[in-house]
Short mmCIF file of C-alpha atoms in Angstrom, two decimals:
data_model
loop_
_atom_site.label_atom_id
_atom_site.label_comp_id
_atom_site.label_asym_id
_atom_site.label_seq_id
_atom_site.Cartn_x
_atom_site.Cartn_y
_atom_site.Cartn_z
CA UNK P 1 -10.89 17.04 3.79
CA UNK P 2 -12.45 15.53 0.48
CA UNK P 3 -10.36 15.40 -2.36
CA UNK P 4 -7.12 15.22 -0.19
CA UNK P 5 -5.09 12.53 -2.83
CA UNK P 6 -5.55 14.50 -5.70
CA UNK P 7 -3.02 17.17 -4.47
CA UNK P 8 -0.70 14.17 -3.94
CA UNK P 9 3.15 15.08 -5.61
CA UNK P 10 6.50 13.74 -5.54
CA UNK P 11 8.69 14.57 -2.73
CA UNK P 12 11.63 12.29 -2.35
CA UNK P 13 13.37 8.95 -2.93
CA UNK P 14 14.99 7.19 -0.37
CA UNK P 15 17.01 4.63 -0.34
CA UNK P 16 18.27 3.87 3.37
CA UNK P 17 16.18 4.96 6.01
CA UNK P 18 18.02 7.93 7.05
CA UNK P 19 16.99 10.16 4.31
CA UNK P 20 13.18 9.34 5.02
CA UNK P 21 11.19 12.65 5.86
CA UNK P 22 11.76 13.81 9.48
CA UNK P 23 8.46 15.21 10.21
CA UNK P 24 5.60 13.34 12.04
CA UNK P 25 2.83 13.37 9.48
CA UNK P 26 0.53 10.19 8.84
CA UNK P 27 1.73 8.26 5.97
CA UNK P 28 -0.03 5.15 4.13
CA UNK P 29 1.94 2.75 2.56
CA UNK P 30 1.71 0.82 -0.71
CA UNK P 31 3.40 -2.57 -0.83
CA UNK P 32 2.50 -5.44 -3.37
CA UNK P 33 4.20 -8.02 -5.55
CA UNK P 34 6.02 -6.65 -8.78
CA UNK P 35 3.11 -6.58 -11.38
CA UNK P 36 0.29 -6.24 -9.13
CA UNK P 37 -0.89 -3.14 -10.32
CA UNK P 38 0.52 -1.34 -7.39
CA UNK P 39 1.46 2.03 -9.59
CA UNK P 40 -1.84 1.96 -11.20
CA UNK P 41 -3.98 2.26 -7.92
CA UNK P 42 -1.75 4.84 -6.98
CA UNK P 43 -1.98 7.18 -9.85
CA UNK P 44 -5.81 6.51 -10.03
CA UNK P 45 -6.66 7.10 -6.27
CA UNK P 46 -4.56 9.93 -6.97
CA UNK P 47 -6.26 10.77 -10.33
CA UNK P 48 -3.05 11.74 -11.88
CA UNK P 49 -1.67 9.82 -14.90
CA UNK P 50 2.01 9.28 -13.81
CA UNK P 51 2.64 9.99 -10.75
CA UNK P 52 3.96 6.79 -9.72
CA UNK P 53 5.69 5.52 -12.53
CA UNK P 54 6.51 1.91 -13.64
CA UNK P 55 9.53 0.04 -13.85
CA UNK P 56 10.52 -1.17 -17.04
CA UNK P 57 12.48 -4.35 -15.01
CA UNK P 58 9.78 -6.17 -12.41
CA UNK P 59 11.17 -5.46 -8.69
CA UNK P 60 14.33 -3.73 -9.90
CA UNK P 61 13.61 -0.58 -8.20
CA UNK P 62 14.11 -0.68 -4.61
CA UNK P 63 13.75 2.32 -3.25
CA UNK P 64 11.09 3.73 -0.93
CA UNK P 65 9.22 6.95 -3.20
CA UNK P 66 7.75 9.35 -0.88
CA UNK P 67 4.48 12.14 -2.12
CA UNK P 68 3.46 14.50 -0.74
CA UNK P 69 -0.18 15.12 0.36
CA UNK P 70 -2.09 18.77 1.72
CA UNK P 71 -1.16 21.73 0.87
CA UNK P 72 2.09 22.69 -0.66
CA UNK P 73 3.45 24.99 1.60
CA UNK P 74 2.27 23.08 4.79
CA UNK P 75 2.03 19.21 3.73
CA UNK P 76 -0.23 17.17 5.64
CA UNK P 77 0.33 13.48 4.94
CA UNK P 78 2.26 11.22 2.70
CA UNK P 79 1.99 8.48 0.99
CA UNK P 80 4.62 5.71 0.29
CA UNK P 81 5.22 3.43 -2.98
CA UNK P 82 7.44 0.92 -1.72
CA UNK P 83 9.38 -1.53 -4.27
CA UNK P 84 7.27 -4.40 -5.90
CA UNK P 85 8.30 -8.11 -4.58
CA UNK P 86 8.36 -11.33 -6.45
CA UNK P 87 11.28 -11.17 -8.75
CA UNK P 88 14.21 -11.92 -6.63
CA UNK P 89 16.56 -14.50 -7.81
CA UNK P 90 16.55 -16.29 -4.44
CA UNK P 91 14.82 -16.26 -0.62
CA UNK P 92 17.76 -14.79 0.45
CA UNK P 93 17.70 -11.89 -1.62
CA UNK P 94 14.29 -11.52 -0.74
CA UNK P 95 15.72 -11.84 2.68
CA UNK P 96 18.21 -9.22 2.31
CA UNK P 97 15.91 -6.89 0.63
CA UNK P 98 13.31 -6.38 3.55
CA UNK P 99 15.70 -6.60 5.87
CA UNK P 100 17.63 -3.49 4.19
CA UNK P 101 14.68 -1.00 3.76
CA UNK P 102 10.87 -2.11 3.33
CA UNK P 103 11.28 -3.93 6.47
CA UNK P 104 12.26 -1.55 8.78
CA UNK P 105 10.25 1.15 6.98
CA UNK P 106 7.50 -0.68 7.93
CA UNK P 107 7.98 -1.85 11.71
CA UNK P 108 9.66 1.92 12.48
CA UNK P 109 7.66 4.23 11.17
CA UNK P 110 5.92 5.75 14.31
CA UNK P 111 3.36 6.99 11.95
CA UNK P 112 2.68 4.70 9.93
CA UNK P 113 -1.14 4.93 9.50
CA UNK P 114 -2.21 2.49 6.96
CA UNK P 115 -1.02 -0.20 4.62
CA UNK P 116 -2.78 -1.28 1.49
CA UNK P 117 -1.70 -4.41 -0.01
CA UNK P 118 -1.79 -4.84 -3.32
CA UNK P 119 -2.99 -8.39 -4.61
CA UNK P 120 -3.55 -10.05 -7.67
CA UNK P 121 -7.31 -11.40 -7.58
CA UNK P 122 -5.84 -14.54 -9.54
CA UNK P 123 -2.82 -15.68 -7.34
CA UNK P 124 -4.38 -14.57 -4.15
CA UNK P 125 -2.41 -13.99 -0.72
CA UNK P 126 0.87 -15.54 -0.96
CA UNK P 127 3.76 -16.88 1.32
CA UNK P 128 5.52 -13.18 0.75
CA UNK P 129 2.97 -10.98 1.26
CA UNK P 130 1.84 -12.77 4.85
CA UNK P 131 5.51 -12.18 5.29
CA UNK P 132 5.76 -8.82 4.42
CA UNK P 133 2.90 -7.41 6.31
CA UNK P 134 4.10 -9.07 9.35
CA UNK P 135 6.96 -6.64 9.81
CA UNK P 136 3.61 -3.97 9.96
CA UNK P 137 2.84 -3.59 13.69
CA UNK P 138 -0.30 -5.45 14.81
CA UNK P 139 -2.50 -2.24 15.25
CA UNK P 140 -1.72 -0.71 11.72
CA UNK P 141 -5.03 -1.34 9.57
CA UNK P 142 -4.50 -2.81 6.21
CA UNK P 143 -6.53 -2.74 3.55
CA UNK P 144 -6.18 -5.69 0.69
CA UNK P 145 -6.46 -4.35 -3.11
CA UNK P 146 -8.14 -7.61 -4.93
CA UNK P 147 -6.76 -6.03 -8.35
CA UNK P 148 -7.72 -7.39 -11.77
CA UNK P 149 -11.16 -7.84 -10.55
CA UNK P 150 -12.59 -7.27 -13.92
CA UNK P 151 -11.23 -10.88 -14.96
CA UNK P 152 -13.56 -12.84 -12.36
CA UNK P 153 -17.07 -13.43 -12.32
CA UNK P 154 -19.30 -11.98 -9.49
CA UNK P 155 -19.26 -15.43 -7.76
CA UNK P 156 -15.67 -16.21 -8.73
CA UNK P 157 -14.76 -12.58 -6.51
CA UNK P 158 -17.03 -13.33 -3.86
CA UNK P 159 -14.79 -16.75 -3.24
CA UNK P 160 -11.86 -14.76 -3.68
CA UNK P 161 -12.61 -12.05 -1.14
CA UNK P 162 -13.44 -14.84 1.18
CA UNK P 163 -10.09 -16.65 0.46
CA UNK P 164 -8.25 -13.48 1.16
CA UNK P 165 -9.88 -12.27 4.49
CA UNK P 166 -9.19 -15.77 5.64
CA UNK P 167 -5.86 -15.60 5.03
CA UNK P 168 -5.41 -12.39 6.32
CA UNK P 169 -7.51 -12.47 9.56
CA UNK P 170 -4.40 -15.11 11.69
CA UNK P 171 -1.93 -11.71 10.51
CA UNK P 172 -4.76 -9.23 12.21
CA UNK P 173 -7.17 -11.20 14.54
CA UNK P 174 -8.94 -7.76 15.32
CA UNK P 175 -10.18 -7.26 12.36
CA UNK P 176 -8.62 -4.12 11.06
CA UNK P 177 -7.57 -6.09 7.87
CA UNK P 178 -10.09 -5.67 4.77
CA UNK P 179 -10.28 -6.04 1.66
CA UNK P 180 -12.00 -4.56 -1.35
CA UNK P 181 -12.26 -5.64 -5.37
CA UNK P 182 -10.29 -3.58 -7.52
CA UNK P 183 -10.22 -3.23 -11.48
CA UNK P 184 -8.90 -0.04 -13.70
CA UNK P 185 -10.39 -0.84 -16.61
CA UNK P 186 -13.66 -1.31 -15.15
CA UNK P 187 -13.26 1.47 -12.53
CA UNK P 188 -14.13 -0.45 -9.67
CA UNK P 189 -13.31 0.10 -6.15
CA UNK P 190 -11.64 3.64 -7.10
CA UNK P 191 -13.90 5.45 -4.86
CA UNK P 192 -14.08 3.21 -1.52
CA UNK P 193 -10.45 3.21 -1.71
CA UNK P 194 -9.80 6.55 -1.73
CA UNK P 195 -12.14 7.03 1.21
CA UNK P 196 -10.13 4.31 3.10
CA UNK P 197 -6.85 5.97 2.54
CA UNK P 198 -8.11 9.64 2.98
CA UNK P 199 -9.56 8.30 6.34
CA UNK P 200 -6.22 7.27 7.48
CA UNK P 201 -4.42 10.25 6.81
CA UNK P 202 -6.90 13.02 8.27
CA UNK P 203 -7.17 11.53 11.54
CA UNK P 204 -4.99 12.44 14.19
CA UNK P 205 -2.38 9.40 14.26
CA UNK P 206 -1.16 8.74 17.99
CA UNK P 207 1.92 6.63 19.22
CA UNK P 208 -1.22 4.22 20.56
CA UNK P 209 -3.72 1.84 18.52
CA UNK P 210 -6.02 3.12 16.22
CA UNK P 211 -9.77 3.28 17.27
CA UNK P 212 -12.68 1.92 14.96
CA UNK P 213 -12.42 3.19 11.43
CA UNK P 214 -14.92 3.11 8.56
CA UNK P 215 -15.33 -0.83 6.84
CA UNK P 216 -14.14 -0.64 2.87
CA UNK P 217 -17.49 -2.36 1.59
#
């Protein structure tokens, strides 16, 4: 179904896991440190200009911002913006924050068919985001975002890409963690992206591992 994200619209906020969307569609999930870039992928995979918006305050909002994907009478998918990390005043809030919602979006979600990672090609994977994605169940693919790839030389993102899958691979040792350089301004990565995402969400997602799935080159 090419062209799937750029029907993508707003459907609801949620808050506390209760009010998440009762229906058993496929859903990929965007998590990232605050200032990532997270919003930007979104509303470019999604060609639309603000469809997830940004937050004035870095990692105020925490709320879980569901859109809908398919058509609109009969919705087919969704995808998730979850809140930014980073900016907490302490580990415990951080603590306290995953524990109250991104957390157990992520490790209950029976569909839950994808999570892309947002990550800053300068800071590379941190102590949070190892931490984060291991409330994801070991089978869900994840696909790492090396954003702000525009500021690196070629070489400079080949050692980054290398840095990242090695930090990645102990979190998914069968290999269904990728990643892929990503820049706005210079457009790259848009396309393979989408195709990574749109892959998740038009297969049938089963209650058991996922099979092989096209590599993000």
């Amino acid at each position: 179904m090419p062209g799937l994200l750029v029907t993508a619209r707003f459907c609801r906020t949620v808050v506390a896991m209760r009010d998440a969307p009762p229906d058993a569609l496929p859903e990929v999930a965007f998590v990232g440190r605050s200032n990532a870039g997270k919003s930007t992928a979104i509303n470019l995979l999604c060609n639309r200009r603000r469809l997830a918006f940004f937050s004035r305050t870095p990692g105020r909002t925490q709320a879980l911002n569901f859109f809908e994907v398919g058509p609109e009478d009969a919705p087919s998918a969704y995808l998730v913006d979850t809140p930014g990390y980073g900016f907490a005043q302490t580990p415990l809030d951080v603590k306290r924050q995953w524990q109250g919602l991104i957390g157990p979006y992520l490790q209950k979600r029976r569909h839950l068919a994808g999570v892309v990672m947002m990550v800053d090609i300068r800071r590379g994977v941190g102590d949070l985001d190892r931490q984060l994605l291991a409330f994801a169940p070991a089978h869900v693919p994840v696909l790492a975002l090396l954003t702000k790839a525009d500021k690196f030389t070629y070489s400079e993102r080949l050692v980054a890409r290398r840095e990242v899958a090695a930090a990645l691979a102990p979190l998914r040792p069968d290999g269904s963690a990728e990643s892929l350089l990503f820049s706005a301004p210079a457009r790259m990565g848009i396309e393979e992206a989408t195709e990574w995402v749109e892959a998740r969400l038009t297969r049938e997602y089963l209650d058991e591992p996922a099979g092989d799935q096209p590599a993000a080159e």
